Tab-separated table of C-alpha atoms and ligand atoms in Angstrom:
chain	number	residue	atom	x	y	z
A	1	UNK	CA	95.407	127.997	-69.238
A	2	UNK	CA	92.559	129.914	-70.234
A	3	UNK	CA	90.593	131.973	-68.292
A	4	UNK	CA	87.125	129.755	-67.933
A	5	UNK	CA	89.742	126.879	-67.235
A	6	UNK	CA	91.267	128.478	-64.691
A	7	UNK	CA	87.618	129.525	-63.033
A	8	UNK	CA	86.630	125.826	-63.156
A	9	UNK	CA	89.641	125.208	-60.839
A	10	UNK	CA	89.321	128.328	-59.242
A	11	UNK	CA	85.839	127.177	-57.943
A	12	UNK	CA	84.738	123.747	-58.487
A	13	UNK	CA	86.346	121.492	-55.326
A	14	UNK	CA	85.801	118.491	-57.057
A	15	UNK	CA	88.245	119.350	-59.583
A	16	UNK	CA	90.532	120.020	-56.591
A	17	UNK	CA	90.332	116.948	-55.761
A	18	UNK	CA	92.352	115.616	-59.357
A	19	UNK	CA	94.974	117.116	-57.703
A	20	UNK	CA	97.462	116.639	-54.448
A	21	UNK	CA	95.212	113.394	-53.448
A	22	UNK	CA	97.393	111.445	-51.980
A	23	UNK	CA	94.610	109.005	-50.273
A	24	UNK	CA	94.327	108.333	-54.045
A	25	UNK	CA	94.844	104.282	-54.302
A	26	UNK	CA	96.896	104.948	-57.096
A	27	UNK	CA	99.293	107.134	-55.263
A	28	UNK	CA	102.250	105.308	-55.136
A	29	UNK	CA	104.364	103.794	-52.522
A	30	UNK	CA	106.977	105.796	-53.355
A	31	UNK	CA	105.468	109.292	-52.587
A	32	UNK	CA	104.539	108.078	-49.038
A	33	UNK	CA	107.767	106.418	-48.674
A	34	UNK	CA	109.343	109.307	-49.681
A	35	UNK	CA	107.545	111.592	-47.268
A	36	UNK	CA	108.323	109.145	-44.597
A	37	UNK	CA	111.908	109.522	-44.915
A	38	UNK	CA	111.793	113.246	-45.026
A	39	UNK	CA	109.572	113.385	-41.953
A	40	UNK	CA	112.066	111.326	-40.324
A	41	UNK	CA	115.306	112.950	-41.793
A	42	UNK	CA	114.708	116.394	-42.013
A	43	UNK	CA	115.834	118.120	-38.440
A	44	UNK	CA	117.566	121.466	-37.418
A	45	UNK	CA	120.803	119.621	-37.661
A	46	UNK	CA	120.507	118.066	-40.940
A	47	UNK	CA	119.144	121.354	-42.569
A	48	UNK	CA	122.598	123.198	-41.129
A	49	UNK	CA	124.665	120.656	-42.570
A	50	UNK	CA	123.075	120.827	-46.017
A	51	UNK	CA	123.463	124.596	-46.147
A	52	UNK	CA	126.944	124.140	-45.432
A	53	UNK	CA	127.477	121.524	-47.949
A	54	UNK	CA	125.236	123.182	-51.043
A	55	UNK	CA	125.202	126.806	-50.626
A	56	UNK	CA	129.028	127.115	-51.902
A	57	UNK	CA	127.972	128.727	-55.525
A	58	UNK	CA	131.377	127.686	-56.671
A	59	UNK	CA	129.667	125.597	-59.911
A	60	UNK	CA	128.943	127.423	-63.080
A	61	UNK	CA	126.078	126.412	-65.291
A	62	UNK	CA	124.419	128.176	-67.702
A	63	UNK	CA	120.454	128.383	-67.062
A	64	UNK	CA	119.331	126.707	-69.936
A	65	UNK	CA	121.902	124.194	-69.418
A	66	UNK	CA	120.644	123.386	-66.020
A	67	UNK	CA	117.140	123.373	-67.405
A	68	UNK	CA	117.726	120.401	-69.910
A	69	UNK	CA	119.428	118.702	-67.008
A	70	UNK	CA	115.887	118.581	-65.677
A	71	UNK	CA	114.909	116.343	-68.863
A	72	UNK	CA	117.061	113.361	-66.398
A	73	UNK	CA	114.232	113.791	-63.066
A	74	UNK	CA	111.038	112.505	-62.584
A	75	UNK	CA	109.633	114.205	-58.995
A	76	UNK	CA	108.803	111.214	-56.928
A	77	UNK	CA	106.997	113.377	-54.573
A	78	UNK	CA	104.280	114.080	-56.893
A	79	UNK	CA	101.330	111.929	-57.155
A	80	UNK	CA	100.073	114.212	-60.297
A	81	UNK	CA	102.691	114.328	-62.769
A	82	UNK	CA	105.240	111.017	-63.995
A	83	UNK	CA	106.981	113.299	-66.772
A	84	UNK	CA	110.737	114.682	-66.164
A	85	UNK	CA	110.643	118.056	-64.432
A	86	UNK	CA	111.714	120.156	-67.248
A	87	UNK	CA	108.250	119.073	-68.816
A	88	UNK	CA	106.604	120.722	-65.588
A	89	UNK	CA	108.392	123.588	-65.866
A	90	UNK	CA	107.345	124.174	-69.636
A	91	UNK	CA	103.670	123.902	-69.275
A	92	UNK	CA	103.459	126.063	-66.205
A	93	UNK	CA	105.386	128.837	-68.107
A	94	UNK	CA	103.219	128.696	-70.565
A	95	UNK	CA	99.931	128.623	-68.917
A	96	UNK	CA	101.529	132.088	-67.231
A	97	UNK	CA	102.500	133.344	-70.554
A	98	UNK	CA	98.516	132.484	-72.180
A	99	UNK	CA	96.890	135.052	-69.716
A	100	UNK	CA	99.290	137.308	-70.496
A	101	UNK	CA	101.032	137.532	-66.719
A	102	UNK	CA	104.375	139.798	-66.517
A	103	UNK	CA	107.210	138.691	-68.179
A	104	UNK	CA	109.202	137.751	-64.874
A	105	UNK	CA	106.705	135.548	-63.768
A	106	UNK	CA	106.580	134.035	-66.464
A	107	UNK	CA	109.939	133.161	-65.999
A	108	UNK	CA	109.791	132.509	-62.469
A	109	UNK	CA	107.279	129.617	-64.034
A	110	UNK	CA	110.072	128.113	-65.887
A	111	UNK	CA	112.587	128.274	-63.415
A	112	UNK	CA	110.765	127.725	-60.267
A	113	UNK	CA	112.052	124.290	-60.100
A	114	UNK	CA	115.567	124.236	-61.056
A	115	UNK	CA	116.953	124.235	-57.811
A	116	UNK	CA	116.302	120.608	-58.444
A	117	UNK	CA	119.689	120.386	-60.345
A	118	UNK	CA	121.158	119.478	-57.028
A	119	UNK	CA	120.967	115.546	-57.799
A	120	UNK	CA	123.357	116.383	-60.174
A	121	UNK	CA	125.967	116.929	-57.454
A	122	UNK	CA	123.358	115.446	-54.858
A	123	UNK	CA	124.043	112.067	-52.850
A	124	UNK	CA	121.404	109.073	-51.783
A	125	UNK	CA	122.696	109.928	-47.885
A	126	UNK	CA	121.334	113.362	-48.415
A	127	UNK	CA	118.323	112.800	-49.819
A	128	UNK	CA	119.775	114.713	-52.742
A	129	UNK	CA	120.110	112.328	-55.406
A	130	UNK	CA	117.929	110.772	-58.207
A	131	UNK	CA	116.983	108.046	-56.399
A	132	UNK	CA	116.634	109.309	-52.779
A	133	UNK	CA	115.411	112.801	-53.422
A	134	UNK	CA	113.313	114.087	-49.754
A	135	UNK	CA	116.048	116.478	-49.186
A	136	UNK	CA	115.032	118.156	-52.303
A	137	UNK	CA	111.242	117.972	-53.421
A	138	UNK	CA	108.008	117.601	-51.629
A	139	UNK	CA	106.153	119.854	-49.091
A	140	UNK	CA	108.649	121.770	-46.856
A	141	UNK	CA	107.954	122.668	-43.565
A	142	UNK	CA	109.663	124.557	-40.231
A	143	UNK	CA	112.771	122.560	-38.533
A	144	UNK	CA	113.515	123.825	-35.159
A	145	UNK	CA	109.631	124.375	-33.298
A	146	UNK	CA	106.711	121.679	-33.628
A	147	UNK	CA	105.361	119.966	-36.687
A	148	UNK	CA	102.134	121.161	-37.570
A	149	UNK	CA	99.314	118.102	-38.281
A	150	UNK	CA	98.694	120.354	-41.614
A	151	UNK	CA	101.782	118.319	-43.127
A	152	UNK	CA	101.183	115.552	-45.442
A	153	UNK	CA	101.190	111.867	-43.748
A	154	UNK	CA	100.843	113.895	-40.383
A	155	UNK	CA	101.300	110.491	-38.833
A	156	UNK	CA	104.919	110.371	-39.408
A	157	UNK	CA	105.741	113.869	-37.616
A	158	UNK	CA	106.310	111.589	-34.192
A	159	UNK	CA	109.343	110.367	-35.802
A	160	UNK	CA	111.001	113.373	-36.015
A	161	UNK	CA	113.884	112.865	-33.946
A	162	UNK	CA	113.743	117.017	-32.729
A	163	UNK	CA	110.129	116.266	-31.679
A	164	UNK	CA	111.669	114.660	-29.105
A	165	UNK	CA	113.760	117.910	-27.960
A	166	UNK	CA	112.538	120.237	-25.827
A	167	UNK	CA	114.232	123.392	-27.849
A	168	UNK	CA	112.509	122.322	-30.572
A	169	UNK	CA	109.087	120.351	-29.892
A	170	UNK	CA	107.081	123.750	-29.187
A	171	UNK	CA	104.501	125.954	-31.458
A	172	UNK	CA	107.178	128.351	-31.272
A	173	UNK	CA	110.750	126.344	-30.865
A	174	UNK	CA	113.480	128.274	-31.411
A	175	UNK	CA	112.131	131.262	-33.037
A	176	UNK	CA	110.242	134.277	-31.743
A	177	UNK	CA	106.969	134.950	-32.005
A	178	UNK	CA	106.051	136.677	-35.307
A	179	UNK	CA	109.929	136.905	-36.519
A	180	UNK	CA	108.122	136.311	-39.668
A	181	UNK	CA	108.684	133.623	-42.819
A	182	UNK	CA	112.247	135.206	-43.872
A	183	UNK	CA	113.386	134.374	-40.670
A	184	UNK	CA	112.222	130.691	-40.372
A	185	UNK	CA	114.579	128.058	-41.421
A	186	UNK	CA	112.726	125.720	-43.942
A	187	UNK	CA	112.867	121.780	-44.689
A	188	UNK	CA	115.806	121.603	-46.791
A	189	UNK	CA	115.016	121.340	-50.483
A	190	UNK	CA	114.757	122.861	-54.325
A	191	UNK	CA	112.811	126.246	-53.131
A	192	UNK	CA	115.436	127.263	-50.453
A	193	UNK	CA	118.312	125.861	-52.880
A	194	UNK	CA	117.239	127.952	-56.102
A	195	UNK	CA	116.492	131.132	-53.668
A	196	UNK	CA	120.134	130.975	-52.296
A	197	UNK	CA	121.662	130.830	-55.609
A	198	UNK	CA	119.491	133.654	-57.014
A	199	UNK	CA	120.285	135.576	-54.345
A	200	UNK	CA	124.014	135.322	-54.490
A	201	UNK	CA	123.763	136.027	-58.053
A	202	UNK	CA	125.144	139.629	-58.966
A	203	UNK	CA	123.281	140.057	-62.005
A	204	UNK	CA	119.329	139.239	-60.477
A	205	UNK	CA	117.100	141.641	-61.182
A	206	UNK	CA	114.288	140.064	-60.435
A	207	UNK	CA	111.222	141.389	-58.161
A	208	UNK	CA	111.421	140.532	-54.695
A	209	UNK	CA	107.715	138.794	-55.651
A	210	UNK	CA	109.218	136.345	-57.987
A	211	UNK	CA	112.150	135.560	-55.112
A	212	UNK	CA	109.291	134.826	-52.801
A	213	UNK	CA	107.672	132.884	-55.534
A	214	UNK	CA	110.590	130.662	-56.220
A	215	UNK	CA	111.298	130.130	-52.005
A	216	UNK	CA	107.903	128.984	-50.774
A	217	UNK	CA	105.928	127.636	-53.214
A	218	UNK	CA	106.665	124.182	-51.587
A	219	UNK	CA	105.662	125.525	-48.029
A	220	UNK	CA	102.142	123.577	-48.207
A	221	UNK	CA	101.537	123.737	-44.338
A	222	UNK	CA	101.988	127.410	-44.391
A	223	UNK	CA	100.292	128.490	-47.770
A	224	UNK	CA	97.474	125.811	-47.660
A	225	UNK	CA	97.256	123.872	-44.607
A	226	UNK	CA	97.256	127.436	-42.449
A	227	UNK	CA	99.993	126.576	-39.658
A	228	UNK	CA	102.160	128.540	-38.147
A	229	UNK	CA	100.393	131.601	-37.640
A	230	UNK	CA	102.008	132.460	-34.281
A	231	UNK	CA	105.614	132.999	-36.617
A	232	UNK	CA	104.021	135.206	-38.893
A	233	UNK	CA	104.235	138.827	-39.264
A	234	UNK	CA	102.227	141.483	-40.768
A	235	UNK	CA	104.366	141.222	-44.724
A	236	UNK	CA	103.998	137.572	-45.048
A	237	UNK	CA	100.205	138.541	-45.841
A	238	UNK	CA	101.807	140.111	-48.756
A	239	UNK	CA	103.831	136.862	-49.299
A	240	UNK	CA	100.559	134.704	-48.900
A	241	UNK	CA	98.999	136.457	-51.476
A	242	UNK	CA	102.102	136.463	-53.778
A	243	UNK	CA	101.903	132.325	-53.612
A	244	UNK	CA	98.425	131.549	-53.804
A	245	UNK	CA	98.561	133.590	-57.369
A	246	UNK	CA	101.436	131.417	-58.550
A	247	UNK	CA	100.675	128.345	-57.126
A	248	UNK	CA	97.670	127.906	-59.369
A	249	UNK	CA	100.320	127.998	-61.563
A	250	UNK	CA	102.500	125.697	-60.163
A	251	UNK	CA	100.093	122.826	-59.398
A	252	UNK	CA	96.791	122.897	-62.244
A	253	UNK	CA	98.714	123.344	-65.112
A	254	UNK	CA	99.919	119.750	-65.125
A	255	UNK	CA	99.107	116.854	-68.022
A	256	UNK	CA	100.214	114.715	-70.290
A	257	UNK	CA	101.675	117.434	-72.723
A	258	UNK	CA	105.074	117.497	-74.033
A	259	UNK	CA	106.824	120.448	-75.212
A	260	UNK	CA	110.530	120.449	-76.482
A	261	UNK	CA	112.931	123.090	-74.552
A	262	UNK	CA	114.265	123.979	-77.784
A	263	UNK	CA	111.236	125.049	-79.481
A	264	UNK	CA	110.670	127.576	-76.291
A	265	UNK	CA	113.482	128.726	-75.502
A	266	UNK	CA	113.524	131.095	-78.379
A	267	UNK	CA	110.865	132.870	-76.618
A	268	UNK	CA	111.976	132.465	-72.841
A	269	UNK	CA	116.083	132.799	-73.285
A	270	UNK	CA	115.574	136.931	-74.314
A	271	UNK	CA	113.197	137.074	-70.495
A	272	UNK	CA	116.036	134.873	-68.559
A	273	UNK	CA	118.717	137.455	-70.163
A	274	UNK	CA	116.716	140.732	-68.975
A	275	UNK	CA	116.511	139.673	-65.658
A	276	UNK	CA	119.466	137.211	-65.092
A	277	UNK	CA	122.511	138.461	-67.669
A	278	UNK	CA	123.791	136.349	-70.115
A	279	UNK	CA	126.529	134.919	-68.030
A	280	UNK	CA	126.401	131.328	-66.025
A	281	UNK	CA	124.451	130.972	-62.871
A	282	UNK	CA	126.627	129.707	-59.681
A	283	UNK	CA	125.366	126.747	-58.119
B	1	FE	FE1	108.681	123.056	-56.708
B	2	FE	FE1	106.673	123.123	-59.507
């Protein structure tokens, strides 16, 4: 994106307003039914169990490889975009790479997403497959302390089954005050998913900026909606900062172009191997 483009949607609410409307009465069914399910589905429990389940990194796949997987998923969570992911991941790469951002970011534009992949090993009773997918896109928020009315569909936090338990149904739950966002324990999903791998990957060299990039982009009632200042600490200003730069990224970059991996990857596959080796990544 250019840089009077990006002022317009730096500055002009209306053109917010194209974007993450989900009173829209063209938003589908599906992305409310979708965030009704996770509402309902996501709880301290659940997110344990998936960490146990996913975060094996015993699958090898080389980046690329995982990225034309992405070619296979539409995000049904999104009311702005209908085009498979790896399209998404394309154009905000390359609205990084017109204003001339660092090289790593622009990476961490084309990669932000892939933790997506997981449908390929995914199931519908997780919420992890093509068709069922709230235990892997959409706005994340905190399991284990109170939902925050900044969430999307705020009506369907009641039905939450831990806002029902005491441990859990407070502003602070079961974390102390201002342990700070590393310390939280997130809505299972793509961000944590891609973040875990990363991590357990020998060969990362990426900045810790791009790690927070790729874990809480999707962390809308934090970022944007404000909540949960009483688990903050005095670095996740630094971590605020770090999204709202990307997200712009992330979320006004999308339309209706189509790029082919191939014809990028000449560019982007040198980037990946600086900062991510040459070998496979371990799901
Ligand atoms: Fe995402
Ligand atoms: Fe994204």
């Amino acid at each position: 994106m250019n840089l009077s483009l990006y002022l317009i949607f730096e500055f002009c609410p209306m053109e917010e307003k194209k974007f993450r409307n989900y009173e829209a009465v063209d938003v589908s069914a599906a992305v409310k039914e979708h965030y009704r399910k996770m509402r309902k589905n996501q709880t301290v429990d659940y997110v344990n169990r998936m960490h146990n389940k996913y975060l094996n990194f015993d699958k090898p796949m080389p980046l690329f490889e995982a990225m034309a997987h992405l070619n296979d998923l539409i995000d049904v969570s999104d009311p702005d975009l209908d085009l498979p992911n790896v399209q998404h991941l394309i154009q905000s790469a390359e609205a990084i790479r017109a204003e001339g951002r660092p090289d790593w970011m622009q990476l961490i534009g084309l990669i932000h997403d892939l933790g997506k992949v997981m449908f390929l090993w995914g199931s519908d009773e997780d919420g992890t497959s093509q068709d069922e997918q709230w235990g892997t896109v959409g706005d994340v928020f905190v399991v284990g302390c109170a939902l925050p009315d900044s969430c999307v569909y705020p009506e369907f936090n009641t039905t939450n089954p831990d806002m029902r338990d005491e441990r859990y149904n407070t502003t602070t739950g079961i974390y102390k005050e201002g342990c700070g966002l590393d310390n939280l324990n997130l809505a299972w999903g793509h961000d944590e998913y891609l973040y875990r791998v990363l991590n357990n990957h020998a060969e990362n060299k990426l900045p810790e900026e791009a790690m927070v990039m790729i874990r809480y982009h999707s962390f809308y009632p934090w970022h944007s909606g404000g909540s949960y200042s009483e688990l903050l600490n005095e670095k996740d200003q630094e971590y605020l900062k770090i999204i709202k730069d990307f997200n712009k990224y992330d979320l006004y970059t999308k339309s209706q172009k189509i790029y082919d991996l191939e014809d990028v990857r000449d560019y982007y596959q040198p980037i990946a191997e600086k900062y991510l080796g040459s070998g496979p990544i371990y799901w």
